[in-house]
mmCIF file of C-alpha atoms and ligand atoms in Angstrom:
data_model
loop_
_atom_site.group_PDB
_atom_site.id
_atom_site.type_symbol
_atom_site.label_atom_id
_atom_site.label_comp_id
_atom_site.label_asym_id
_atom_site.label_seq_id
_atom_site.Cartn_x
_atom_site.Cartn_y
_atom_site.Cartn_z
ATOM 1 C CA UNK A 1 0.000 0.000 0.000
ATOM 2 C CA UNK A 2 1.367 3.282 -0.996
ATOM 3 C CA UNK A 3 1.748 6.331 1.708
ATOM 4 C CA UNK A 4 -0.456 8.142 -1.347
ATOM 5 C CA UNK A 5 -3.271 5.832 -0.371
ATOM 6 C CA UNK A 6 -2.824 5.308 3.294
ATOM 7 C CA UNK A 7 -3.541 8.980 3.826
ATOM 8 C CA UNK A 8 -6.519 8.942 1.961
ATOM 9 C CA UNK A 9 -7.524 5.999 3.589
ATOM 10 C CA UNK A 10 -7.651 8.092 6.907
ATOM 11 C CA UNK A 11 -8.832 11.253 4.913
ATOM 12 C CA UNK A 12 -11.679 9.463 4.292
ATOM 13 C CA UNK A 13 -12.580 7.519 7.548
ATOM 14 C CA UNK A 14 -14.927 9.983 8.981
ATOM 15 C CA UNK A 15 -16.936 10.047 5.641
ATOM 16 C CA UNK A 16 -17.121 6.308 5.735
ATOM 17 C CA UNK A 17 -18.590 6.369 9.387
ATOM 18 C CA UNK A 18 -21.328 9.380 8.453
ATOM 19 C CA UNK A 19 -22.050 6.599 5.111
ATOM 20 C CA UNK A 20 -23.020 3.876 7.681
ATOM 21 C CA UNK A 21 -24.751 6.049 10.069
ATOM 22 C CA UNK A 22 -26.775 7.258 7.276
ATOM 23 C CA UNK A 23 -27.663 3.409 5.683
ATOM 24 C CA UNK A 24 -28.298 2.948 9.564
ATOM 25 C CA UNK A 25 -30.857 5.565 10.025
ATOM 26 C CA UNK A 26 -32.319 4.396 7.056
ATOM 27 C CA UNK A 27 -33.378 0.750 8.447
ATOM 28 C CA UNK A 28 -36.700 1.775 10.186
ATOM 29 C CA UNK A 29 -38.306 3.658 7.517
ATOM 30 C CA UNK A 30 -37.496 0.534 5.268
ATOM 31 C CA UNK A 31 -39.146 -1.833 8.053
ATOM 32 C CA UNK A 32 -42.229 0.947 8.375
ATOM 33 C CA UNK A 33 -42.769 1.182 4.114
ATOM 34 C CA UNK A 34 -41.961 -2.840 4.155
ATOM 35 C CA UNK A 35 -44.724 -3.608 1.372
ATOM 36 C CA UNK A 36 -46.084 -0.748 1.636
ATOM 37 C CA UNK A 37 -48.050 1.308 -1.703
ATOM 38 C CA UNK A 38 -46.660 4.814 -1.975
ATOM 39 C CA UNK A 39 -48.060 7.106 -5.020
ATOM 40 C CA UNK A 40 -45.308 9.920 -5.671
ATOM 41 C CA UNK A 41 -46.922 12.288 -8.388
ATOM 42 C CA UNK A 42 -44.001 14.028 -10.297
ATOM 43 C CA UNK A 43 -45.427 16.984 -11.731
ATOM 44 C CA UNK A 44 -44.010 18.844 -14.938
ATOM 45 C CA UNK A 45 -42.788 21.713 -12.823
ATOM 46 C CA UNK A 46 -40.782 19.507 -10.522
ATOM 47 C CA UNK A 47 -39.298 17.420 -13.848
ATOM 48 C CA UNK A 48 -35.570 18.810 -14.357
ATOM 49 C CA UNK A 49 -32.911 18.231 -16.374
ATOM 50 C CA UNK A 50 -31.278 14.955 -17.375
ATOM 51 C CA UNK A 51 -29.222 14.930 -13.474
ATOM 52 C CA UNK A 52 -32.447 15.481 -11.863
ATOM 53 C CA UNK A 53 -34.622 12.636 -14.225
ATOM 54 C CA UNK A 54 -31.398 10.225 -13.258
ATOM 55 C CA UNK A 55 -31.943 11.068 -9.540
ATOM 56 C CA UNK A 56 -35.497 10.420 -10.038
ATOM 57 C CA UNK A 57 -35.466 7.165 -11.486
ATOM 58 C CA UNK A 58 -32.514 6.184 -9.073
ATOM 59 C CA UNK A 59 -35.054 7.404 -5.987
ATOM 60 C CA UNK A 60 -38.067 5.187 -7.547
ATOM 61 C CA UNK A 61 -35.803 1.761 -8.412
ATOM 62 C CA UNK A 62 -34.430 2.317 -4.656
ATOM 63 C CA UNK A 63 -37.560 2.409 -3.295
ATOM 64 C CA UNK A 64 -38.907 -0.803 -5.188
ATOM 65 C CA UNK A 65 -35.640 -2.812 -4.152
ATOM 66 C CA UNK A 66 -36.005 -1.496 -0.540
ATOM 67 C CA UNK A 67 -39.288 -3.245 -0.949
ATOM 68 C CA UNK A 68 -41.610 -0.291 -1.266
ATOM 69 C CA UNK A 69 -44.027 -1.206 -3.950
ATOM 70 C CA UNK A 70 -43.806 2.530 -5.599
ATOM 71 C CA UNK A 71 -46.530 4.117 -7.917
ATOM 72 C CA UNK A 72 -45.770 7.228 -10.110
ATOM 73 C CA UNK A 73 -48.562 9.074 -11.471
ATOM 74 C CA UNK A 74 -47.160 12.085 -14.051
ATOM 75 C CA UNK A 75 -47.892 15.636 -14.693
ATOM 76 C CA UNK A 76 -46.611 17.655 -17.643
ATOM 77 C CA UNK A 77 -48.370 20.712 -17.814
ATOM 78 C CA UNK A 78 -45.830 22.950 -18.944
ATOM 79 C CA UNK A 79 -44.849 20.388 -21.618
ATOM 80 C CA UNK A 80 -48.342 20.109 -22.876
ATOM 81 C CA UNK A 81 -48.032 24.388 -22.833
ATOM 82 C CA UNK A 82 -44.681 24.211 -25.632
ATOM 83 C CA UNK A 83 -46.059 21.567 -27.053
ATOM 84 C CA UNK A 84 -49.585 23.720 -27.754
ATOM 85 C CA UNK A 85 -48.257 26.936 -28.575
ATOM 86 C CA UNK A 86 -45.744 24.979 -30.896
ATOM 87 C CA UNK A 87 -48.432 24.044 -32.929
ATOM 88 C CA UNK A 88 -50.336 27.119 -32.874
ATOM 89 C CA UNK A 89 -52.993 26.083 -30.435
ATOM 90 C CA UNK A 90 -54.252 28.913 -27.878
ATOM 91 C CA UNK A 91 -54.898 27.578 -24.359
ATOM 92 C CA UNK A 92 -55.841 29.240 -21.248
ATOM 93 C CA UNK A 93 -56.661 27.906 -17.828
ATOM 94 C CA UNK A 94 -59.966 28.430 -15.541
ATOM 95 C CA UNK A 95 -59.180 28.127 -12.063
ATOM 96 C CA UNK A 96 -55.751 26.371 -11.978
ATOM 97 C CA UNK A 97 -57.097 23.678 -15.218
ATOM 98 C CA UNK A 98 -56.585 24.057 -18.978
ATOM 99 C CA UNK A 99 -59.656 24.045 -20.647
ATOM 100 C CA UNK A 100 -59.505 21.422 -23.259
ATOM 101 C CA UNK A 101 -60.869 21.639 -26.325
ATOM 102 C CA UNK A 102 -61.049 18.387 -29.242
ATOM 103 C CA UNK A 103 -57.522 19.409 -30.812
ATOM 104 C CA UNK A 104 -56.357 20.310 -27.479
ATOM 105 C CA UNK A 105 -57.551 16.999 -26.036
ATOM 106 C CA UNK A 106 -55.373 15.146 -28.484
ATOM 107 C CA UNK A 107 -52.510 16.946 -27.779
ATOM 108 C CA UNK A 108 -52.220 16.242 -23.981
ATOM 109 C CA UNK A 109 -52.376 12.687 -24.717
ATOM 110 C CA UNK A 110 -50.052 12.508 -26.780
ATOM 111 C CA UNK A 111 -47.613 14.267 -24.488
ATOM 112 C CA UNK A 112 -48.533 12.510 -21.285
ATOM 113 C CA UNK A 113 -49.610 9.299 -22.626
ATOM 114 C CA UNK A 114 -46.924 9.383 -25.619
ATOM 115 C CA UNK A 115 -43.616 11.072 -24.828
ATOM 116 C CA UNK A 116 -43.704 11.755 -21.186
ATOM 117 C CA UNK A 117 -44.814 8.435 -20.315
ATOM 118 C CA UNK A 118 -42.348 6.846 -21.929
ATOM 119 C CA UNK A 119 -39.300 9.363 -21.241
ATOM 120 C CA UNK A 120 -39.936 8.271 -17.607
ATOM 121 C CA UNK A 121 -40.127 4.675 -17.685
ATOM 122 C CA UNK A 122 -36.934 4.892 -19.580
ATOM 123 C CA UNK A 123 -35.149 6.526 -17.065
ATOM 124 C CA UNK A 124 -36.170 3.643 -14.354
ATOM 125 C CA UNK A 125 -34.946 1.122 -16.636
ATOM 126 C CA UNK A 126 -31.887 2.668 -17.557
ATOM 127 C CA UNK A 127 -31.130 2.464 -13.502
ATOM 128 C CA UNK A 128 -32.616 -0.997 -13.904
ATOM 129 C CA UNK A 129 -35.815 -0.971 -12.829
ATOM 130 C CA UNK A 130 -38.761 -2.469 -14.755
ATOM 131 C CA UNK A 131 -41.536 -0.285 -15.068
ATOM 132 C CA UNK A 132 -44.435 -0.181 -17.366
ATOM 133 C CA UNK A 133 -46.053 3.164 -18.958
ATOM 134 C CA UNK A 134 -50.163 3.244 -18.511
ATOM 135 C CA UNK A 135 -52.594 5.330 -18.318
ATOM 136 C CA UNK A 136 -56.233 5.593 -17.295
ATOM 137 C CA UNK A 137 -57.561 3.919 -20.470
ATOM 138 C CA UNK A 138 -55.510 0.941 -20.176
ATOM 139 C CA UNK A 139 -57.399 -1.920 -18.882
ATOM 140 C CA UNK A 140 -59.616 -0.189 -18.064
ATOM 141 C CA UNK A 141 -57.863 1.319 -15.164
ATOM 142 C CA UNK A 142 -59.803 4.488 -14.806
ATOM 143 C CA UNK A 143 -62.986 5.897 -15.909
ATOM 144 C CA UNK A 144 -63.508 9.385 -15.802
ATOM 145 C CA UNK A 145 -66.235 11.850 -16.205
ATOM 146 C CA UNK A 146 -67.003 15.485 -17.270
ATOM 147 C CA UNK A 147 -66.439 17.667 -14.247
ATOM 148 C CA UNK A 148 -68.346 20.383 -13.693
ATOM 149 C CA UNK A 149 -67.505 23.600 -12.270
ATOM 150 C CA UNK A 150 -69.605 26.528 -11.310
ATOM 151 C CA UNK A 151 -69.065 29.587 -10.184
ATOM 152 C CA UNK A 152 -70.581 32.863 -8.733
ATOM 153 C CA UNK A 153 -70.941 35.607 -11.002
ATOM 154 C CA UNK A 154 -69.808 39.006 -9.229
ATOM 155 C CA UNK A 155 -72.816 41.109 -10.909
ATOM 156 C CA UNK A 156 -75.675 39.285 -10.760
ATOM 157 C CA UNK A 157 -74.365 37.013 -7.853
ATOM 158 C CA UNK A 158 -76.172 33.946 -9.610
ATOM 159 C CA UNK A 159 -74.254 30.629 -9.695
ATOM 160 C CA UNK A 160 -73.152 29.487 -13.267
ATOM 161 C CA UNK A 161 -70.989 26.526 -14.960
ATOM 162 C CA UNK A 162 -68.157 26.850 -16.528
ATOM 163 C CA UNK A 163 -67.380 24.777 -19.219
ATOM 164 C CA UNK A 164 -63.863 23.451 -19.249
ATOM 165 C CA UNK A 165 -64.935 20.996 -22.066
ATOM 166 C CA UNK A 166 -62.517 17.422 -22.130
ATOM 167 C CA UNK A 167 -61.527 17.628 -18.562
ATOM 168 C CA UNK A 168 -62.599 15.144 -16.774
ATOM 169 C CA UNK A 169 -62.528 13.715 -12.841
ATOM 170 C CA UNK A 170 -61.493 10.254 -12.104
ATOM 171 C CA UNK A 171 -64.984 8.640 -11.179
ATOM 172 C CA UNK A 172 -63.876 5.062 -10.816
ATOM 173 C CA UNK A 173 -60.557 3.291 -9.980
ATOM 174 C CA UNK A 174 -60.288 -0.429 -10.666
ATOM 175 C CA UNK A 175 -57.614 -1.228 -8.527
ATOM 176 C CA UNK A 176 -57.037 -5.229 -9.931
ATOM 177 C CA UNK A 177 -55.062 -3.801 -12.889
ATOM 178 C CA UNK A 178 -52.929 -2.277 -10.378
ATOM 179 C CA UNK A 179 -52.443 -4.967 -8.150
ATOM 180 C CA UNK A 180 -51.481 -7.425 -10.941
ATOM 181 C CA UNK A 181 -48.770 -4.658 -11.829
ATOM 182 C CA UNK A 182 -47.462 -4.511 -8.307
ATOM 183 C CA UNK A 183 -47.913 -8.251 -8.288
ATOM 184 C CA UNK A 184 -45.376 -8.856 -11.622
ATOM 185 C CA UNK A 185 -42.967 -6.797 -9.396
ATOM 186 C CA UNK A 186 -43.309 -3.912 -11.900
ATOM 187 C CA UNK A 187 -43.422 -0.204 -11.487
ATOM 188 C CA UNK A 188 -46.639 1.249 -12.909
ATOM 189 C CA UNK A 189 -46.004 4.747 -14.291
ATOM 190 C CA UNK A 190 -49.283 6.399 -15.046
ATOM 191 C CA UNK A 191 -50.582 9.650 -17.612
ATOM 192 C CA UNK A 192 -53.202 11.505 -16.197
ATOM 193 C CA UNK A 193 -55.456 10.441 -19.347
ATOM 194 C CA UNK A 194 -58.936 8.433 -18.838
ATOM 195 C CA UNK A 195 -61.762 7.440 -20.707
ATOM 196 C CA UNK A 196 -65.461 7.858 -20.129
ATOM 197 C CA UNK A 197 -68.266 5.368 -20.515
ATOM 198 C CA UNK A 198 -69.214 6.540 -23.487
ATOM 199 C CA UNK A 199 -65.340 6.411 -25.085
ATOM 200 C CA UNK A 200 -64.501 9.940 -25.035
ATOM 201 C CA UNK A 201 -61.151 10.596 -23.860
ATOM 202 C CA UNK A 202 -60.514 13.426 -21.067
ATOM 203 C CA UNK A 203 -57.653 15.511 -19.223
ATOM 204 C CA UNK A 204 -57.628 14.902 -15.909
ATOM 205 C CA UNK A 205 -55.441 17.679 -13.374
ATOM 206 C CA UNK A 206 -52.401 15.183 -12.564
ATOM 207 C CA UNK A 207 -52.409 15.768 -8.810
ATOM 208 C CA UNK A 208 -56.480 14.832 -8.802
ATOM 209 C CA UNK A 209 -55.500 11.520 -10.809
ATOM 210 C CA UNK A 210 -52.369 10.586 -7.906
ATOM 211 C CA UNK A 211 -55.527 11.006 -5.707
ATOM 212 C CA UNK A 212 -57.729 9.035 -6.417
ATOM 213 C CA UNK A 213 -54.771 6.419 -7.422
ATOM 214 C CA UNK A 214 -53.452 6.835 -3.391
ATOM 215 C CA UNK A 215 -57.235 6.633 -2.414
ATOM 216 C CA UNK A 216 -58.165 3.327 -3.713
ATOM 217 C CA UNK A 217 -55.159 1.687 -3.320
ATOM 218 C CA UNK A 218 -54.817 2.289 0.451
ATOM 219 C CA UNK A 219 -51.416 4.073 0.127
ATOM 220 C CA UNK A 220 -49.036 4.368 2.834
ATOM 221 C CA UNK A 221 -47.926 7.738 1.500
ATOM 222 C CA UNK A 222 -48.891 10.145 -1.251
ATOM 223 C CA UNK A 223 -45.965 11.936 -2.249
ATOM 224 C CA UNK A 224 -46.646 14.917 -4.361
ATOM 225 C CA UNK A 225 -43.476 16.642 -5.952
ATOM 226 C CA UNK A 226 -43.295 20.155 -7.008
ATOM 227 C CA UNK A 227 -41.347 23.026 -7.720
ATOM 228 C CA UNK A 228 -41.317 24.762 -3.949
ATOM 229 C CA UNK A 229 -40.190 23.310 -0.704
ATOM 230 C CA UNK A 230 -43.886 22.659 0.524
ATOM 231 C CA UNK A 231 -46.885 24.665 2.028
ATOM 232 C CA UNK A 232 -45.282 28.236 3.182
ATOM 233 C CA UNK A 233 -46.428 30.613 5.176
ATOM 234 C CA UNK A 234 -47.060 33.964 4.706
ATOM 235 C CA UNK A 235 -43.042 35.305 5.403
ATOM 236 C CA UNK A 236 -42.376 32.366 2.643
ATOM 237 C CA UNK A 237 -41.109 29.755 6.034
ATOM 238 C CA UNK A 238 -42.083 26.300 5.233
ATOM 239 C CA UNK A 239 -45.080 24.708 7.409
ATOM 240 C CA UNK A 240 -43.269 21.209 8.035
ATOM 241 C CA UNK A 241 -46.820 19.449 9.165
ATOM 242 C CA UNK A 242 -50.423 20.586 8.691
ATOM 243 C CA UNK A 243 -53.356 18.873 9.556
ATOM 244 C CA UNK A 244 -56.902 18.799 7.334
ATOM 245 C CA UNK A 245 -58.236 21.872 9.697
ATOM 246 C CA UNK A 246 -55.002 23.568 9.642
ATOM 247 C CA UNK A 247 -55.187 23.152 5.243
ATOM 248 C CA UNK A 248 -58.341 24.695 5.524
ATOM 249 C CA UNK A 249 -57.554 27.639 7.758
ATOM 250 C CA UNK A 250 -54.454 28.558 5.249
ATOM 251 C CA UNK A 251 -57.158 28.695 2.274
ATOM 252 C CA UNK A 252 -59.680 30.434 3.636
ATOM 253 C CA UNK A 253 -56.979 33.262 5.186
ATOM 254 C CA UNK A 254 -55.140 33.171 1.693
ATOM 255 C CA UNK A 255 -52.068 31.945 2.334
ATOM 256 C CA UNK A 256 -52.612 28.990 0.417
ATOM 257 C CA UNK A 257 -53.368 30.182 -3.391
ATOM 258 C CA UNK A 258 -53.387 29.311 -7.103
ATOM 259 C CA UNK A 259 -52.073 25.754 -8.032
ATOM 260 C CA UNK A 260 -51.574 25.335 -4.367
ATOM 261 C CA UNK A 261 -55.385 25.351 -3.427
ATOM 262 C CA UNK A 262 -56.040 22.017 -5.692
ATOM 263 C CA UNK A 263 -52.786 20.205 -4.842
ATOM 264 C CA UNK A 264 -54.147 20.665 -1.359
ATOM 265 C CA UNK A 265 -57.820 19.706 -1.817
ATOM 266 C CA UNK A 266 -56.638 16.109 -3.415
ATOM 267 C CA UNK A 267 -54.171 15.932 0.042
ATOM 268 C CA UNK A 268 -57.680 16.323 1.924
ATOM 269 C CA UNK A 269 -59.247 13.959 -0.662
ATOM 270 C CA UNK A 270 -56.768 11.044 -0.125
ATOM 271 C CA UNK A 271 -56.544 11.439 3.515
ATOM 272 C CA UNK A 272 -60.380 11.110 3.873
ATOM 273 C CA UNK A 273 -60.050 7.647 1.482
ATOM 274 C CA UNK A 274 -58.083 6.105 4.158
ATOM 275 C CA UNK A 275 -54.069 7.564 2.722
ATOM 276 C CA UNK A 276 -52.189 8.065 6.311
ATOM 277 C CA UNK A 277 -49.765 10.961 5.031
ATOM 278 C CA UNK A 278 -49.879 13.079 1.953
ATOM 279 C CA UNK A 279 -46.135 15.219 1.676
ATOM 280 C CA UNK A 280 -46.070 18.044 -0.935
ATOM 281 C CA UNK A 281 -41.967 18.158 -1.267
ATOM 282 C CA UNK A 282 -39.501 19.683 -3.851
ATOM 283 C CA UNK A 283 -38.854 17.754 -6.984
ATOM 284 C CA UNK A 284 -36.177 19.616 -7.701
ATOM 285 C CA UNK A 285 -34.136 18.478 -4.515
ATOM 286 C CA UNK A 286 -31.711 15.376 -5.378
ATOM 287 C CA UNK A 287 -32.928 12.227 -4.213
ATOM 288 C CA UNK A 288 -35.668 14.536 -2.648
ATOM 289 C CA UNK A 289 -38.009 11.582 -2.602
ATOM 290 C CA UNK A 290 -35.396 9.006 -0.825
ATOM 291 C CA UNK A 291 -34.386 12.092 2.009
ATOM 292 C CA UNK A 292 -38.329 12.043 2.766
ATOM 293 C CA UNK A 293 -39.033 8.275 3.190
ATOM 294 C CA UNK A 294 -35.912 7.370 4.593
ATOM 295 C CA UNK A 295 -34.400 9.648 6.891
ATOM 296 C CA UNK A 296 -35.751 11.352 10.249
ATOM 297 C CA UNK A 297 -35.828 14.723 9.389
ATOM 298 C CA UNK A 298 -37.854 13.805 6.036
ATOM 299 C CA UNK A 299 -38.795 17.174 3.503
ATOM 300 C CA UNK A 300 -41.465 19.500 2.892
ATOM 301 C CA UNK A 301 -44.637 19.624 4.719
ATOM 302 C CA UNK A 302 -46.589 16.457 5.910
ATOM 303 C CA UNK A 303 -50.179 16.653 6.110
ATOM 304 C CA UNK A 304 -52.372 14.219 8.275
ATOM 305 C CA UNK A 305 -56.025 14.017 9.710
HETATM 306 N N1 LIG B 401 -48.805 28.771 0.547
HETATM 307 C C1 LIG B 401 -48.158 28.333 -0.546
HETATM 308 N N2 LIG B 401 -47.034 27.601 -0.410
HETATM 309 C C2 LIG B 401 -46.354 27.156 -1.496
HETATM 310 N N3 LIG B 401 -46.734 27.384 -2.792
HETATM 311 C C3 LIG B 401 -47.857 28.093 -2.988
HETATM 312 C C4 LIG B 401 -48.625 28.581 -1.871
HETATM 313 N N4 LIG B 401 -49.687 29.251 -2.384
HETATM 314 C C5 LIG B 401 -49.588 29.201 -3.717
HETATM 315 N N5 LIG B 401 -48.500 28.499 -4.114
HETATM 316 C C6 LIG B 401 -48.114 28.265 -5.514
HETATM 317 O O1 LIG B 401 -48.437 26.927 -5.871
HETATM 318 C C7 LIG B 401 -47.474 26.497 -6.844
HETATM 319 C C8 LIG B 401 -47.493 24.962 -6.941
HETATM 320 O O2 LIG B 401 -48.637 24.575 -7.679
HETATM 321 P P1 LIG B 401 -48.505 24.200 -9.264
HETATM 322 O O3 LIG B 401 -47.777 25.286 -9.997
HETATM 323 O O4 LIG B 401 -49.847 23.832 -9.743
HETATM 324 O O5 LIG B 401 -47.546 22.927 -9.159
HETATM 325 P P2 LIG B 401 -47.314 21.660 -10.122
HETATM 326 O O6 LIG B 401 -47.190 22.179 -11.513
HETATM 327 O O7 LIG B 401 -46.068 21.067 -9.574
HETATM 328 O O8 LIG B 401 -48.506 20.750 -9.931
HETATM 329 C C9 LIG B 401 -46.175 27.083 -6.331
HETATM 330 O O9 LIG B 401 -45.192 27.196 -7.332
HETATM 331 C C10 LIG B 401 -46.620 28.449 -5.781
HETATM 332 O O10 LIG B 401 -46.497 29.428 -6.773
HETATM 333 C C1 LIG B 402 -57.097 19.487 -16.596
HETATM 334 C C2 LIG B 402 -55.646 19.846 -16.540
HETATM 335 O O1 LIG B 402 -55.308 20.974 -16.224
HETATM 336 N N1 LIG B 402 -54.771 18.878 -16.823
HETATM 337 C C3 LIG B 402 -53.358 19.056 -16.831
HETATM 338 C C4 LIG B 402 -52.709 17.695 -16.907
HETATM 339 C C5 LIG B 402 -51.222 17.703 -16.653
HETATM 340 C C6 LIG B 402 -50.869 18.125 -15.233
HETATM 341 O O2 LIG B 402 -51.671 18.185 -14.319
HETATM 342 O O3 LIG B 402 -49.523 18.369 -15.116
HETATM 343 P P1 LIG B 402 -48.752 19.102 -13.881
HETATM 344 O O4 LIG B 402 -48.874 18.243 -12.699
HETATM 345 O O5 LIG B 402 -47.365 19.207 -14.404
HETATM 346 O O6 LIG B 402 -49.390 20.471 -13.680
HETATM 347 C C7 LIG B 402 -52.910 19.940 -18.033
HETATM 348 O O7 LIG B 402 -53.527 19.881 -19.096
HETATM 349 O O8 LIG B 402 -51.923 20.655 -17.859
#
């Protein structure tokens, strides 16, 4: 051995220690998620560059050999947005979802369903994982509906619907196709596409579709990644835990705004369907998802009953 790599040797001791401690610390949050369903939603905001997508994937095939049984549901919002103006097509959104019109429709499932969906489940097998691309149509998985907003017209103070044509709201969740999924030991990555009934196809808000996905599969943990630390308060301080009540307070005293407010009603949503912990955390973090799960100062804000 030369004195060149006995020093280093020593040099790098301490690090080695910190390294175990950390694996260490690690050993009850594996034991706690042994098994366990958690649905991380990685929206379009919180999707980097290539570093960040290689963090990602390394985060999600971690998690599945730790023996988390890991669901990603996908945004790509802003995608969808180059994507649309690319091609000419005008869109505009009515409170915090892009109305969708018949060419627009098409569009946003070809992004999600077509070259987001894929992009990610490459990245998870190029760290060797084996996931599989879906989304709501397949199998069946998820039927959606029209939804139907209304609101309250300032002037005459009469309540009317606004008509955010192919967006839809998941209204069923068959949960089989899921388990078979988890069952093959594969990662399901999902689009936030659906069909209806009656075969039309319709947008569904990403964070609403990781909903109702952590709702009816009883997940441990909805993890929903964006592009800000969490829920802040009103001097910008992140809230590390909230509780349904507290959620509530912070919209109705407008600290809680915009894209915020439904990111936060689908964290109410899954809690009431039986989730135990929804975390709204920074995408853009490295390994922001592994620092959460497995280490005892987790990130972002936690949100319970
Ligand atoms: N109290 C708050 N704490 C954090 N972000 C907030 C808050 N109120 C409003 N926001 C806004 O919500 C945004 C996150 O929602 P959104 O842009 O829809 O995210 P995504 O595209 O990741 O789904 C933040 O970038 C921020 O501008
Ligand atoms: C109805 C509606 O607004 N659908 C969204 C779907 C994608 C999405 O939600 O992506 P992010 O999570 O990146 O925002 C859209 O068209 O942008």
């Amino acid at each position: 051995m030369s004195d060149t790599t006995s020093v280093q040797d020593k040099n790098s001791l301490p690090n080695v220690h910190v390294q175990a401690e950390i694996l260490v610390q690690a050993l009850p949050h594996m034991q706690r998620y042994d098994q366990e369903v958690v649905v991380v939603k990685y929206g379009g905001h919180a999707m980097g560059d290539a570093d960040a997508a290689k963090d990602f994937a390394e985060d999600i095939v971690l998690m599945e050999q730790a023996g988390l049984k890991p669901i990603i549901v996908h945004g790509g919002g802003p995608q969808i947005g180059k994507m649309l103006e690319k091609l000419g097509i005008k869109s505009e959104f009515a409170g915090g979802l892009r109305v969708t019109d018949k060419a627009t429709v098409e569009i946003v499932e070809m992004v999600l369903a077509g070259s987001i969906n894929k992009q990610i489940v490459g990245w998870i097998s190029a760290e060797g994982g084996k996931a599989i691309g879906l989304c709501g149509k397949d199998g069946n998985m998820v039927k959606a509906r029209k939804l139907t907003r209304t609101t309250i017209d300032p002037d005459s103070n009469i309540e009317k619907v606004i008509d955010l044509g192919f967006v839809g709201e998941p209204e069923k969740v068959n949960r089989a196709i899921l388990d078979s999924v988890l069952g093959a030991e594969l990662i399901p990555v999902i689009a936030p596409v659906a069909g209806s009934h009656d075969g039309q196809t319709y947008n569904v808000n990403a964070d609403t579709f990781a909903g109702a996905i952590a709702g009816s599969m009883g997940a441990k943990r909805l993890l929903l990644l964006t592009d800000v630390p969490g829920v802040l308060d009103k001097n910008k301080n992140l809230i590390p835990e909230l509780t349904i009540d507290d959620c509530r307070r912070l919209i109705a005293d407008g600290t809680i705004t915009d894209g915020m407010i439904p990111k936060i009603e689908t964290c109410i949503y899954a809690l009431e369907q039986g989730v135990e912990a929804v975390v709204i955390l920074d995408g853009k973090v490295p390994h922001s998802v592994l620092l959460e799960l497995f280490t005892d100062h987790g990130a972002g804000t936690l949100i319970r009953r």
